[in-house]
Amino acid sequence: MKVSHLSWLIISLSPSLLVQAEELPDKQTELVAKVKQVGQAYLVPRDLSSIPQGEFGDKVRLGYQLFVNSQQMRDSYVGNNLNCSNCHMDAGRHANAAPLWAAYFAYPAYRKKNDKVNSYEERLQGCFTYSMNGTPPASGSKELVALSAYSYWLGMSGLMDQAGITTAVAELSDSDLIKGGKREDMLLPEAVKTAMTQPERAALPGKGFPKIAAPKLAYSPKRGSEVYQAHCQSCHGADGQGYESAGVYSLPPLWGPQSFNWGAGMHRVNTAAYFIYENMPFSKSVQLSNQQAWDVAAYINAQERPQDPRFTGDIKQLKDKYHKHQGYYGVSVDGKPELGSKAYGNNPKRSD
Amino acid sequence: MKRGLIACALLVLSASSYAAMPPSAALCGSCHGSQGQGVDPLGPRLAGLSSDYIAKQIKLFQTGKRQNATMQPMSMTLQGDAVYAVADYFSSFDVPIVTPHLRGEKAVYEDPTEQLVYQGDWQRVIPACVTCHGPSGLGVGEFPRLAGQQASYIKNQLMAWQKDTRSGDQDGVMGAIADKLTSAEIDALSKYFAELK
């Protein structure tokens, strides 16, 4: 506590750093990961063909398009070669790959740490800053409204189907859309309201990435490199930079200047292990063991990537403040310089 | 890795210097065309595939992981460096330019085949074909180009995986997907990709 107050002082005193004096909020808080239940049924959103025609439907469709082809925002809001759907499989609809239909009803989220309430659009902004290594669209912008509308429509259509309601999903105003669905004044059909409590809707099965048990042996990037060569390299490349075809990295980079940065949720070894165990190798023709998932998660996250955007010049200070979790920021692996010290830039232009 | 760019550079080079046919490739032309353009129904197009992919497939025929009565003996005529010389040669030829359709370009596909190609069917854990095969199936690295390949050949391959006469793909990744396709889907997908040119 004291340390962070002190560093605040130093930052706000130093004129050259004034711009950064207003701290970047931590919008990538770790979700509560739960163990996957066998035989669990998941919410099924309606087919995209049933998105209504008209202005509201257009927002929903735009949200889908921005989510799957995020590269149309390259050099404006996106600073790497990733698309949102690279981590949120099936355009944010796949259970256990942090689906949007589950996320939407968990915001606004109250956070003890800074007594701050995080709206849905703020969570989305965090993804732009960290996962996409970019600069987020402004509050209320057309992009954030569209991504919110898409998430809302997926979630609400699924909940309505579950409750046996076949009418169209109610349209919400832009200012309501970006708040998220966990509000006392949220517009909900009666049958949806009675089917589940608000906390239940905020913790739908399939939300986030399922937790897996801690590894038997402490995770090791060295063992992970063998897993990588055997099961990942064919798609992500020996150098982890993915493969491009017709200008699109449909096989995305896992580290390096064009991947997620040191502040993104995926850089945490546990989060990456949960994601990988459940979703990789892509299409799941084989299942990794628990140990393999942890080791390979350590391997890909013990590589240099773009800087944590909250960096103000001191790796150790940032590490102590924001990296008290399983990760390699500020750590030296195999006698190499500590990770973060050779980090790549934030929000680079494509041509850089 | 900017495979695309490197491949482009190679194409430009080869176009100006007209890649000389290695002697061991002479035999292949009768079924695959002298420039690997394919001779339907004798042999599939090889142009447009990466050199790495072609070399790998020749080895799969040699080791019996890909079983085919015609191609197996042909593969045995290539030994040592000849495999790579032939692979480099056939991968060096141009294929028609297809304007790529990107994932996310459209939210709704009326045609179920296009839906499989660009969005997949995740209820059955079938990802969009273009995720691995590149936009419009133009191919990248070890993922072969599907756009413009012969329909009968594409169909035979998907069925070969179902019949277990083709294997050797890393972790059985393509086999696991082919196994989930219905025969109607196989027909429609083969036709769809063959017509992308």
Coordinates of C-alpha atoms in Angstrom, one line a residue:
Chain A
M1 CA 0.0 0.0 0.0
K2 CA 2.7 2.4 1.1
V3 CA 4.9 1.6 -1.9
S4 CA 2.1 2.3 -4.4
H5 CA 1.3 5.6 -2.8
L6 CA 4.9 6.6 -2.9
S7 CA 5.3 5.6 -6.5
W8 CA 2.1 7.6 -7.3
L9 CA 3.8 10.6 -5.8
I10 CA 6.9 10.2 -7.8
I11 CA 4.9 9.7 -11.0
S12 CA 2.8 12.8 -10.4
L13 CA 5.8 14.9 -9.5
S14 CA 7.8 14.1 -12.5
P15 CA 6.6 16.5 -15.2
S16 CA 7.7 14.4 -18.2
L17 CA 5.5 11.6 -17.0
L18 CA 2.4 13.8 -16.3
V19 CA 0.5 12.2 -19.1
Q20 CA 0.8 8.9 -17.3
A21 CA 0.0 10.4 -13.9
E22 CA -3.6 9.2 -14.5
E23 CA -3.1 5.6 -14.0
L24 CA -4.3 3.1 -16.6
P25 CA -7.1 1.2 -14.8
D26 CA -6.5 -2.5 -14.4
K27 CA -9.2 -3.7 -16.8
Q28 CA -8.0 -7.2 -17.2
T29 CA -8.8 -8.5 -13.7
E30 CA -8.5 -12.2 -13.4
L31 CA -11.9 -13.9 -13.7
V32 CA -12.9 -16.4 -11.2
A33 CA -12.1 -19.7 -12.9
K34 CA -14.2 -22.7 -12.1
V35 CA -13.7 -26.4 -12.8
K36 CA -15.6 -27.8 -15.7
Q37 CA -18.6 -30.0 -14.9
V38 CA -19.0 -33.2 -16.8
G39 CA -22.2 -33.3 -18.9
Q40 CA -22.9 -29.6 -18.4
A41 CA -25.4 -28.0 -20.7
Y42 CA -24.5 -24.5 -22.0
L43 CA -26.6 -21.6 -23.1
V44 CA -27.1 -21.7 -26.9
P45 CA -27.5 -18.3 -28.5
R46 CA -29.8 -17.9 -31.5
D47 CA -28.4 -18.3 -35.0
L48 CA -27.0 -15.1 -36.5
S49 CA -29.5 -15.4 -39.3
S50 CA -32.2 -14.4 -36.9
I51 CA -30.6 -11.0 -36.0
P52 CA -33.4 -8.6 -37.0
Q53 CA -33.1 -6.2 -39.9
G54 CA -32.9 -2.5 -39.1
E55 CA -30.7 -0.2 -37.1
F56 CA -30.4 -2.3 -33.9
G57 CA -29.7 -5.5 -35.9
D58 CA -27.0 -3.6 -37.9
K59 CA -25.2 -2.9 -34.6
V60 CA -25.3 -6.5 -33.7
R61 CA -23.9 -7.6 -37.0
L62 CA -21.2 -4.9 -36.9
G63 CA -20.2 -6.3 -33.5
Y64 CA -19.8 -9.7 -35.0
Q65 CA -17.7 -8.3 -37.8
L66 CA -15.4 -6.3 -35.6
F67 CA -14.9 -9.3 -33.3
V68 CA -14.0 -11.7 -36.0
N69 CA -12.2 -9.3 -38.3
S70 CA -10.7 -6.9 -35.8
Q71 CA -7.9 -6.1 -38.2
Q72 CA -10.3 -3.6 -39.8
M73 CA -9.4 -1.5 -36.7
R74 CA -5.7 -2.0 -37.2
D75 CA -3.8 1.3 -36.8
S76 CA -6.8 2.9 -35.1
Y77 CA -7.6 0.8 -32.1
V78 CA -5.7 -2.4 -32.7
G79 CA -1.9 -2.6 -32.5
N80 CA -1.1 -6.2 -33.2
N81 CA -2.1 -9.0 -35.7
L82 CA -4.8 -10.5 -33.5
N83 CA -8.5 -10.7 -33.8
C84 CA -10.8 -11.0 -30.8
S85 CA -12.0 -14.4 -32.0
N86 CA -8.5 -15.8 -31.9
C87 CA -8.9 -16.3 -28.2
H88 CA -12.7 -16.3 -27.9
M89 CA -13.5 -19.3 -30.2
D90 CA -16.4 -19.4 -32.6
A91 CA -16.8 -15.6 -32.6
G92 CA -17.3 -15.4 -28.9
R93 CA -19.9 -18.1 -28.8
H94 CA -18.0 -21.2 -27.7
A95 CA -18.5 -22.3 -24.1
N96 CA -15.3 -22.4 -22.0
A97 CA -13.6 -20.0 -24.4
A98 CA -14.7 -16.9 -22.5
P99 CA -18.0 -16.6 -24.4
L100 CA -19.5 -13.1 -24.8
W101 CA -23.0 -14.4 -23.9
A102 CA -21.8 -15.3 -20.5
A103 CA -19.7 -12.2 -20.0
Y104 CA -22.4 -9.7 -20.8
F105 CA -24.5 -10.5 -17.7
A106 CA -21.6 -10.2 -15.4
Y107 CA -21.2 -6.5 -15.8
P108 CA -21.2 -3.8 -14.4
A109 CA -18.8 -5.6 -12.0
Y110 CA -18.2 -4.2 -8.6
R111 CA -14.6 -4.4 -7.6
K112 CA -13.4 -4.3 -4.0
K113 CA -9.9 -3.3 -4.8
N114 CA -10.5 0.3 -5.9
D115 CA -14.2 0.5 -5.0
K116 CA -14.8 1.0 -8.7
V117 CA -17.6 -0.3 -10.8
N118 CA -16.5 -1.7 -14.2
S119 CA -19.0 -1.4 -17.0
Y120 CA -19.1 -3.8 -19.9
E121 CA -17.6 -1.2 -22.2
E122 CA -14.7 -0.7 -19.8
R123 CA -14.0 -4.4 -19.9
L124 CA -14.0 -4.2 -23.7
Q125 CA -11.7 -1.3 -23.6
G126 CA -9.3 -3.3 -21.5
C127 CA -9.1 -6.0 -24.2
F128 CA -8.1 -3.3 -26.7
T129 CA -5.4 -1.9 -24.4
Y130 CA -3.9 -5.3 -23.5
S131 CA -4.9 -8.3 -25.6
M132 CA -4.9 -6.2 -28.8
N133 CA -1.9 -4.0 -27.7
G134 CA -3.8 -0.9 -29.0
T135 CA -5.7 2.2 -27.9
P136 CA -9.3 1.6 -27.0
P137 CA -12.2 3.3 -28.8
A138 CA -13.8 6.1 -26.8
S139 CA -16.6 5.4 -24.4
G140 CA -19.9 5.3 -26.3
S141 CA -18.2 4.9 -29.6
K142 CA -19.8 3.0 -32.4
E143 CA -17.3 0.1 -32.0
L144 CA -18.0 -0.3 -28.3
V145 CA -21.8 0.0 -28.8
A146 CA -21.6 -2.7 -31.6
L147 CA -19.5 -5.1 -29.5
S148 CA -21.9 -4.6 -26.6
A149 CA -24.9 -5.1 -28.8
Y150 CA -23.5 -8.3 -30.2
S151 CA -22.8 -9.7 -26.7
Y152 CA -26.2 -8.7 -25.4
W153 CA -28.0 -10.2 -28.4
L154 CA -26.2 -13.5 -28.0
G155 CA -26.8 -13.7 -24.3
M156 CA -30.4 -12.5 -24.3
S157 CA -31.5 -14.6 -27.2
G158 CA -30.0 -17.7 -25.5
L159 CA -31.8 -16.9 -22.2
M160 CA -35.1 -16.2 -23.9
D161 CA -34.9 -19.5 -25.8
Q162 CA -34.1 -21.3 -22.6
A163 CA -37.2 -19.7 -21.0
G164 CA -39.4 -20.6 -24.0
I165 CA -39.8 -17.1 -25.3
T166 CA -39.7 -16.9 -29.1
T167 CA -40.2 -13.1 -29.6
A168 CA -37.4 -10.9 -30.9
V169 CA -34.8 -9.6 -28.4
A170 CA -35.8 -6.2 -27.1
E171 CA -33.8 -3.3 -28.4
L172 CA -31.8 -1.3 -25.9
S173 CA -30.4 2.3 -26.2
D174 CA -26.7 2.7 -26.8
S175 CA -26.1 4.1 -23.4
D176 CA -27.8 1.1 -21.8
L177 CA -26.0 -1.4 -24.0
I178 CA -22.5 -0.4 -23.0
K179 CA -23.3 -0.8 -19.2
G180 CA -23.8 -4.5 -19.3
G181 CA -26.6 -6.8 -18.2
K182 CA -26.1 -7.0 -14.4
R183 CA -28.2 -4.0 -13.4
E184 CA -31.2 -3.7 -11.3
D185 CA -32.9 -1.7 -14.0
M186 CA -32.0 -4.2 -16.8
L187 CA -34.9 -4.9 -19.1
L188 CA -35.7 -8.6 -18.9
P189 CA -38.7 -10.6 -19.9
E190 CA -40.6 -11.9 -16.9
A191 CA -39.8 -15.6 -17.6
V192 CA -36.1 -14.8 -17.9
K193 CA -36.2 -12.9 -14.6
T194 CA -37.9 -15.8 -12.8
A195 CA -35.8 -18.6 -14.3
M196 CA -32.6 -17.4 -12.7
T197 CA -31.3 -14.9 -10.1
Q198 CA -29.0 -12.1 -11.1
P199 CA -26.0 -13.8 -9.6
E200 CA -26.8 -16.9 -11.5
R201 CA -27.0 -15.0 -14.8
A202 CA -23.6 -13.5 -13.9
A203 CA -22.0 -16.9 -13.5
L204 CA -23.5 -18.9 -16.4
P205 CA -21.9 -22.4 -17.0
G206 CA -19.2 -22.1 -19.6
K207 CA -18.1 -18.6 -18.6
G208 CA -14.4 -17.8 -18.8
F209 CA -11.8 -20.6 -19.2
P210 CA -12.3 -23.6 -16.9
K211 CA -9.8 -24.1 -14.1
I212 CA -7.5 -27.1 -14.2
A213 CA -5.7 -28.6 -11.2
A214 CA -2.2 -27.3 -10.4
P215 CA 0.5 -29.3 -12.1
K216 CA 2.2 -32.1 -10.3
L217 CA 5.7 -30.8 -11.2
A218 CA 6.3 -27.0 -11.1
Y219 CA 5.6 -25.8 -14.6
S220 CA 8.7 -25.5 -16.8
P221 CA 9.3 -23.5 -20.0
K222 CA 12.0 -26.0 -20.8
R223 CA 9.7 -29.0 -20.9
G224 CA 7.1 -26.7 -22.5
S225 CA 9.3 -26.2 -25.5
E226 CA 9.1 -29.9 -26.2
V227 CA 5.3 -29.8 -26.0
Y228 CA 5.4 -26.8 -28.3
Q229 CA 7.5 -28.5 -31.0
A230 CA 5.3 -31.6 -30.9
H231 CA 1.8 -30.0 -30.8
C232 CA 1.9 -26.3 -31.6
Q233 CA 4.7 -25.4 -33.9
S234 CA 3.0 -26.7 -37.1
C235 CA 0.4 -24.0 -36.7
H236 CA 2.1 -21.2 -34.8
G237 CA 5.5 -21.5 -36.3
A238 CA 8.9 -22.4 -34.8
D239 CA 9.3 -18.7 -33.9
G240 CA 5.8 -18.3 -32.5
Q241 CA 4.9 -15.7 -35.1
G242 CA 2.1 -17.6 -36.7
Y243 CA 1.4 -17.7 -40.5
E244 CA -0.1 -15.2 -42.8
S245 CA -2.1 -15.8 -45.9
A246 CA -3.7 -13.0 -48.0
G247 CA -2.8 -10.5 -45.3
V248 CA -4.6 -12.3 -42.5
Y249 CA -2.8 -14.1 -39.6
S250 CA -5.5 -16.8 -39.3
L251 CA -2.8 -18.7 -37.5
P252 CA -2.0 -16.1 -34.9
P253 CA 1.3 -15.1 -33.3
L254 CA 1.8 -16.2 -29.7
W255 CA 4.6 -13.8 -28.7
G256 CA 6.8 -11.1 -30.2
P257 CA 5.8 -7.6 -31.4
Q258 CA 2.5 -8.7 -33.0
S259 CA 0.9 -10.6 -30.1
F260 CA -0.8 -9.6 -26.8
N261 CA 1.2 -7.5 -24.4
W262 CA 2.5 -8.0 -20.9
G263 CA -0.7 -6.7 -19.3
A264 CA -3.0 -9.1 -21.1
G265 CA -4.8 -11.9 -19.2
M266 CA -3.3 -14.5 -21.5
H267 CA 0.3 -13.7 -20.3
R268 CA -0.6 -15.2 -16.9
V269 CA 0.6 -18.8 -16.9
N270 CA -2.5 -20.1 -15.2
T271 CA -4.9 -18.3 -17.5
A272 CA -3.0 -19.5 -20.6
A273 CA -2.9 -23.1 -19.2
Y274 CA -6.7 -23.1 -18.7
F275 CA -7.2 -21.7 -22.2
I276 CA -4.8 -24.1 -23.8
Y277 CA -6.0 -27.2 -22.0
E278 CA -9.5 -26.5 -23.1
N279 CA -9.0 -25.0 -26.6
M280 CA -5.6 -26.1 -28.1
P281 CA -4.3 -27.7 -30.2
F282 CA -7.0 -26.0 -32.3
S283 CA -9.9 -28.3 -33.2
K284 CA -8.8 -30.7 -30.4
S285 CA -7.9 -33.8 -32.3
V286 CA -5.7 -34.6 -29.3
Q287 CA -6.0 -33.6 -25.6
L288 CA -2.9 -32.4 -23.8
S289 CA -2.2 -33.7 -20.3
N290 CA -2.6 -31.3 -17.4
Q291 CA 1.2 -31.1 -17.1
Q292 CA 1.7 -30.4 -20.8
A293 CA -0.8 -27.5 -20.7
W294 CA 1.0 -25.9 -17.8
D295 CA 4.5 -26.4 -19.3
V296 CA 3.6 -25.1 -22.7
A297 CA 1.7 -22.1 -21.2
A298 CA 4.9 -21.3 -19.3
Y299 CA 7.0 -21.7 -22.5
I300 CA 4.9 -19.2 -24.6
N301 CA 4.8 -16.8 -21.8
A302 CA 8.5 -16.8 -21.0
Q303 CA 9.1 -15.0 -24.3
E304 CA 9.4 -11.3 -25.0
R305 CA 6.2 -9.4 -26.1
P306 CA 5.0 -5.8 -26.2
Q307 CA 5.5 -3.8 -23.0
D308 CA 2.8 -3.6 -20.2
P309 CA 1.1 -0.3 -21.1
R310 CA 1.3 0.7 -17.4
F311 CA 5.1 0.7 -17.6
T312 CA 6.6 4.0 -16.5
G313 CA 10.2 3.1 -16.6
D314 CA 10.8 0.7 -13.8
I315 CA 10.2 -3.0 -14.4
K316 CA 10.6 -4.0 -10.8
Q317 CA 8.1 -1.4 -9.6
L318 CA 5.6 -2.5 -12.1
K319 CA 6.2 -6.2 -11.3
D320 CA 5.6 -5.6 -7.6
K321 CA 2.5 -3.6 -8.2
Y322 CA 0.7 -5.5 -11.0
H323 CA 2.4 -8.8 -11.5
K324 CA 1.9 -10.7 -8.3
H325 CA 0.6 -13.7 -10.1
Q326 CA 2.0 -16.6 -12.1
G327 CA 3.9 -14.9 -14.9
Y328 CA 7.4 -14.1 -16.2
Y329 CA 7.3 -10.3 -16.3
G330 CA 10.5 -9.1 -14.7
V331 CA 11.9 -12.6 -14.5
S332 CA 15.1 -13.8 -16.0
V333 CA 14.8 -17.2 -17.7
D334 CA 17.9 -19.3 -18.6
G335 CA 20.2 -16.4 -17.7
K336 CA 18.7 -14.1 -20.3
P337 CA 17.9 -10.5 -19.5
E338 CA 14.8 -10.2 -17.4
L339 CA 11.6 -10.3 -19.5
G340 CA 10.1 -6.9 -20.1
S341 CA 13.5 -5.3 -20.5
K342 CA 13.5 -5.9 -24.2
A343 CA 9.8 -5.5 -24.6
Y344 CA 8.3 -4.2 -27.9
G345 CA 6.3 -1.0 -28.3
N346 CA 2.7 -0.4 -27.6
N347 CA 0.2 0.2 -30.4
P348 CA 2.7 0.2 -33.2
K349 CA 1.5 1.0 -36.7
R350 CA 1.3 -1.9 -39.1
S351 CA 4.1 -0.5 -41.2
D352 CA 6.4 -0.1 -38.2
Chain B
M1 CA 6.4 -15.8 -40.6
K2 CA 5.6 -13.9 -43.7
R3 CA 5.2 -17.0 -45.9
G4 CA 3.1 -15.1 -48.3
L5 CA 5.7 -12.6 -49.1
I6 CA 8.5 -15.1 -49.4
A7 CA 6.3 -17.2 -51.7
C8 CA 5.6 -14.1 -53.8
A9 CA 9.2 -13.3 -54.1
L10 CA 9.9 -16.9 -55.3
L11 CA 7.1 -16.6 -57.8
V12 CA 8.5 -13.5 -59.2
L13 CA 12.0 -14.9 -59.4
S14 CA 10.8 -18.1 -61.0
A15 CA 8.6 -16.4 -63.5
S16 CA 11.5 -14.4 -64.8
S17 CA 13.9 -17.3 -64.9
Y18 CA 11.4 -20.1 -65.9
A19 CA 12.2 -22.7 -63.3
A20 CA 14.1 -25.5 -65.1
M21 CA 12.4 -28.9 -64.8
P22 CA 14.5 -31.2 -62.7
P23 CA 14.9 -34.6 -64.6
S24 CA 13.0 -36.5 -62.0
A25 CA 9.9 -34.3 -62.5
A26 CA 9.5 -35.3 -66.2
L27 CA 7.5 -38.4 -65.2
C28 CA 5.1 -36.4 -63.1
G29 CA 3.9 -34.1 -65.8
S30 CA 1.7 -36.7 -67.5
C31 CA -0.7 -36.7 -64.6
H32 CA 0.0 -33.4 -62.9
G33 CA 0.8 -31.2 -66.0
S34 CA 4.3 -30.1 -66.9
Q35 CA 3.8 -26.9 -64.7
G36 CA 1.8 -28.8 -62.0
Q37 CA -1.5 -27.3 -63.2
G38 CA -3.2 -30.7 -62.8
V39 CA -4.8 -33.0 -65.3
D40 CA -8.4 -33.8 -64.2
P41 CA -9.0 -36.7 -63.4
L42 CA -5.5 -38.2 -63.7
G43 CA -3.7 -36.1 -61.1
P44 CA -4.4 -33.1 -58.8
R45 CA -2.9 -29.6 -59.2
L46 CA 0.4 -29.2 -57.5
A47 CA 1.0 -25.6 -58.3
G48 CA -0.2 -23.4 -55.5
L49 CA 1.0 -25.9 -52.8
S50 CA 4.0 -25.0 -50.7
S51 CA 7.2 -26.8 -51.3
D52 CA 7.2 -28.1 -47.7
Y53 CA 3.8 -29.5 -48.1
I54 CA 4.6 -31.3 -51.4
A55 CA 7.8 -32.8 -50.0
K56 CA 5.9 -34.0 -46.9
Q57 CA 3.2 -35.6 -49.0
I58 CA 5.7 -37.5 -51.2
K59 CA 7.2 -38.9 -48.0
L60 CA 3.8 -39.9 -46.8
F61 CA 3.2 -41.9 -50.0
Q62 CA 6.6 -43.5 -49.7
T63 CA 5.9 -44.6 -46.1
G64 CA 2.4 -45.8 -46.9
K65 CA 0.7 -43.3 -44.6
R66 CA -1.1 -42.1 -47.7
Q67 CA -2.3 -45.1 -49.7
N68 CA -2.8 -44.7 -53.4
A69 CA -2.1 -47.4 -56.0
T70 CA -1.1 -44.9 -58.6
M71 CA 0.9 -42.4 -56.6
Q72 CA 2.7 -44.8 -54.3
P73 CA 5.0 -46.3 -57.0
M74 CA 5.5 -42.8 -58.5
S75 CA 6.7 -41.5 -55.1
M76 CA 9.3 -44.3 -55.0
T77 CA 11.0 -42.9 -58.1
L78 CA 12.1 -39.9 -56.0
Q79 CA 15.0 -40.4 -53.6
G80 CA 17.1 -38.1 -51.5
D81 CA 17.4 -34.5 -52.7
A82 CA 15.2 -35.2 -55.7
V83 CA 12.1 -35.0 -53.4
Y84 CA 13.0 -31.4 -52.7
A85 CA 14.0 -30.5 -56.2
V86 CA 10.6 -31.7 -57.5
A87 CA 8.7 -30.0 -54.7
D88 CA 10.5 -26.7 -55.3
Y89 CA 9.8 -27.0 -59.0
F90 CA 6.0 -27.6 -58.8
S91 CA 5.5 -25.1 -56.0
S92 CA 7.1 -22.4 -58.1
F93 CA 4.2 -22.0 -60.6
D94 CA 1.6 -19.3 -60.5
V95 CA -2.0 -20.1 -59.8
P96 CA -5.0 -17.9 -60.7
I97 CA -5.4 -14.9 -58.3
V98 CA -8.6 -15.2 -56.2
T99 CA -9.9 -12.2 -54.3
P100 CA -10.0 -13.5 -50.8
H101 CA -13.1 -13.4 -48.8
L102 CA -12.2 -12.7 -45.2
R103 CA -13.7 -14.3 -42.1
G104 CA -16.0 -11.7 -40.5
E105 CA -16.7 -10.0 -43.8
K106 CA -20.3 -11.2 -43.5
A107 CA -22.2 -12.1 -40.4
V108 CA -24.9 -14.2 -42.1
Y109 CA -24.4 -16.9 -44.8
E110 CA -27.6 -18.3 -46.3
D111 CA -25.7 -21.2 -47.9
P112 CA -24.8 -23.9 -45.4
T113 CA -21.7 -24.8 -47.3
E114 CA -20.4 -21.3 -47.1
Q115 CA -21.3 -21.2 -43.4
L116 CA -19.1 -24.3 -42.9
V117 CA -16.2 -22.7 -44.8
Y118 CA -16.3 -19.3 -43.2
Q119 CA -17.8 -20.0 -39.7
G120 CA -17.6 -23.7 -39.2
D121 CA -20.0 -25.7 -37.0
W122 CA -18.8 -25.5 -33.5
Q123 CA -21.6 -27.7 -32.1
R124 CA -19.6 -30.5 -33.8
V125 CA -16.3 -28.8 -33.1
I126 CA -15.7 -28.2 -36.8
P127 CA -13.9 -24.9 -37.1
A128 CA -14.2 -22.8 -40.2
C129 CA -12.1 -24.4 -43.0
V130 CA -10.5 -21.0 -43.8
T131 CA -9.1 -20.7 -40.3
C132 CA -6.4 -23.2 -41.1
H133 CA -6.4 -23.1 -44.9
G134 CA -6.3 -19.3 -45.1
P135 CA -8.8 -16.8 -46.5
S136 CA -10.8 -18.4 -49.3
G137 CA -8.7 -21.6 -48.8
L138 CA -5.7 -20.0 -50.5
G139 CA -3.4 -22.1 -48.4
V140 CA -0.4 -21.3 -46.2
G141 CA 2.6 -23.3 -45.2
E142 CA 1.6 -26.9 -44.4
F143 CA -2.0 -26.1 -45.0
P144 CA -2.7 -26.9 -48.7
R145 CA -4.5 -24.5 -51.0
L146 CA -8.0 -25.7 -51.7
A147 CA -9.2 -22.9 -53.9
G148 CA -9.3 -24.1 -57.5
Q149 CA -8.3 -27.7 -56.7
Q150 CA -10.2 -30.4 -58.6
A151 CA -13.5 -31.3 -56.9
S152 CA -13.1 -35.1 -57.4
Y153 CA -9.7 -34.9 -55.8
I154 CA -10.9 -32.9 -52.7
K155 CA -13.7 -35.4 -52.3
N156 CA -11.4 -38.4 -52.5
Q157 CA -9.1 -36.9 -49.9
L158 CA -11.9 -36.3 -47.4
M159 CA -13.1 -39.8 -48.0
A160 CA -9.6 -41.2 -47.7
W161 CA -9.4 -39.8 -44.2
Q162 CA -12.8 -41.4 -43.3
K163 CA -11.6 -44.7 -44.7
D164 CA -8.2 -44.4 -42.9
T165 CA -6.2 -44.6 -46.1
R166 CA -4.8 -41.2 -45.6
S167 CA -2.9 -40.1 -42.4
G168 CA 0.3 -38.4 -41.5
D169 CA -1.3 -35.0 -40.7
Q170 CA 0.0 -33.6 -37.5
D171 CA -1.9 -35.0 -34.5
G172 CA -4.6 -36.2 -37.0
V173 CA -5.9 -32.7 -37.1
M174 CA -7.5 -32.9 -40.6
G175 CA -8.6 -36.5 -40.2
A176 CA -10.6 -35.6 -37.1
I177 CA -12.4 -32.9 -39.0
A178 CA -13.0 -35.1 -42.2
D179 CA -14.5 -37.8 -40.0
K180 CA -17.3 -35.4 -38.8
L181 CA -18.4 -34.4 -42.3
T182 CA -21.5 -36.0 -43.9
S183 CA -21.2 -37.3 -47.5
A184 CA -23.5 -34.5 -48.7
E185 CA -21.2 -31.9 -47.0
I186 CA -18.2 -33.5 -48.6
D187 CA -19.8 -33.2 -52.0
A188 CA -20.8 -29.6 -51.5
L189 CA -17.5 -28.5 -50.0
S190 CA -15.5 -30.1 -52.8
K191 CA -17.6 -28.3 -55.4
Y192 CA -17.4 -25.1 -53.5
F193 CA -13.6 -25.0 -53.3
A194 CA -13.1 -26.3 -56.8
E195 CA -15.1 -23.4 -58.1
L196 CA -13.1 -20.7 -56.2
K197 CA -10.9 -19.5 -59.0

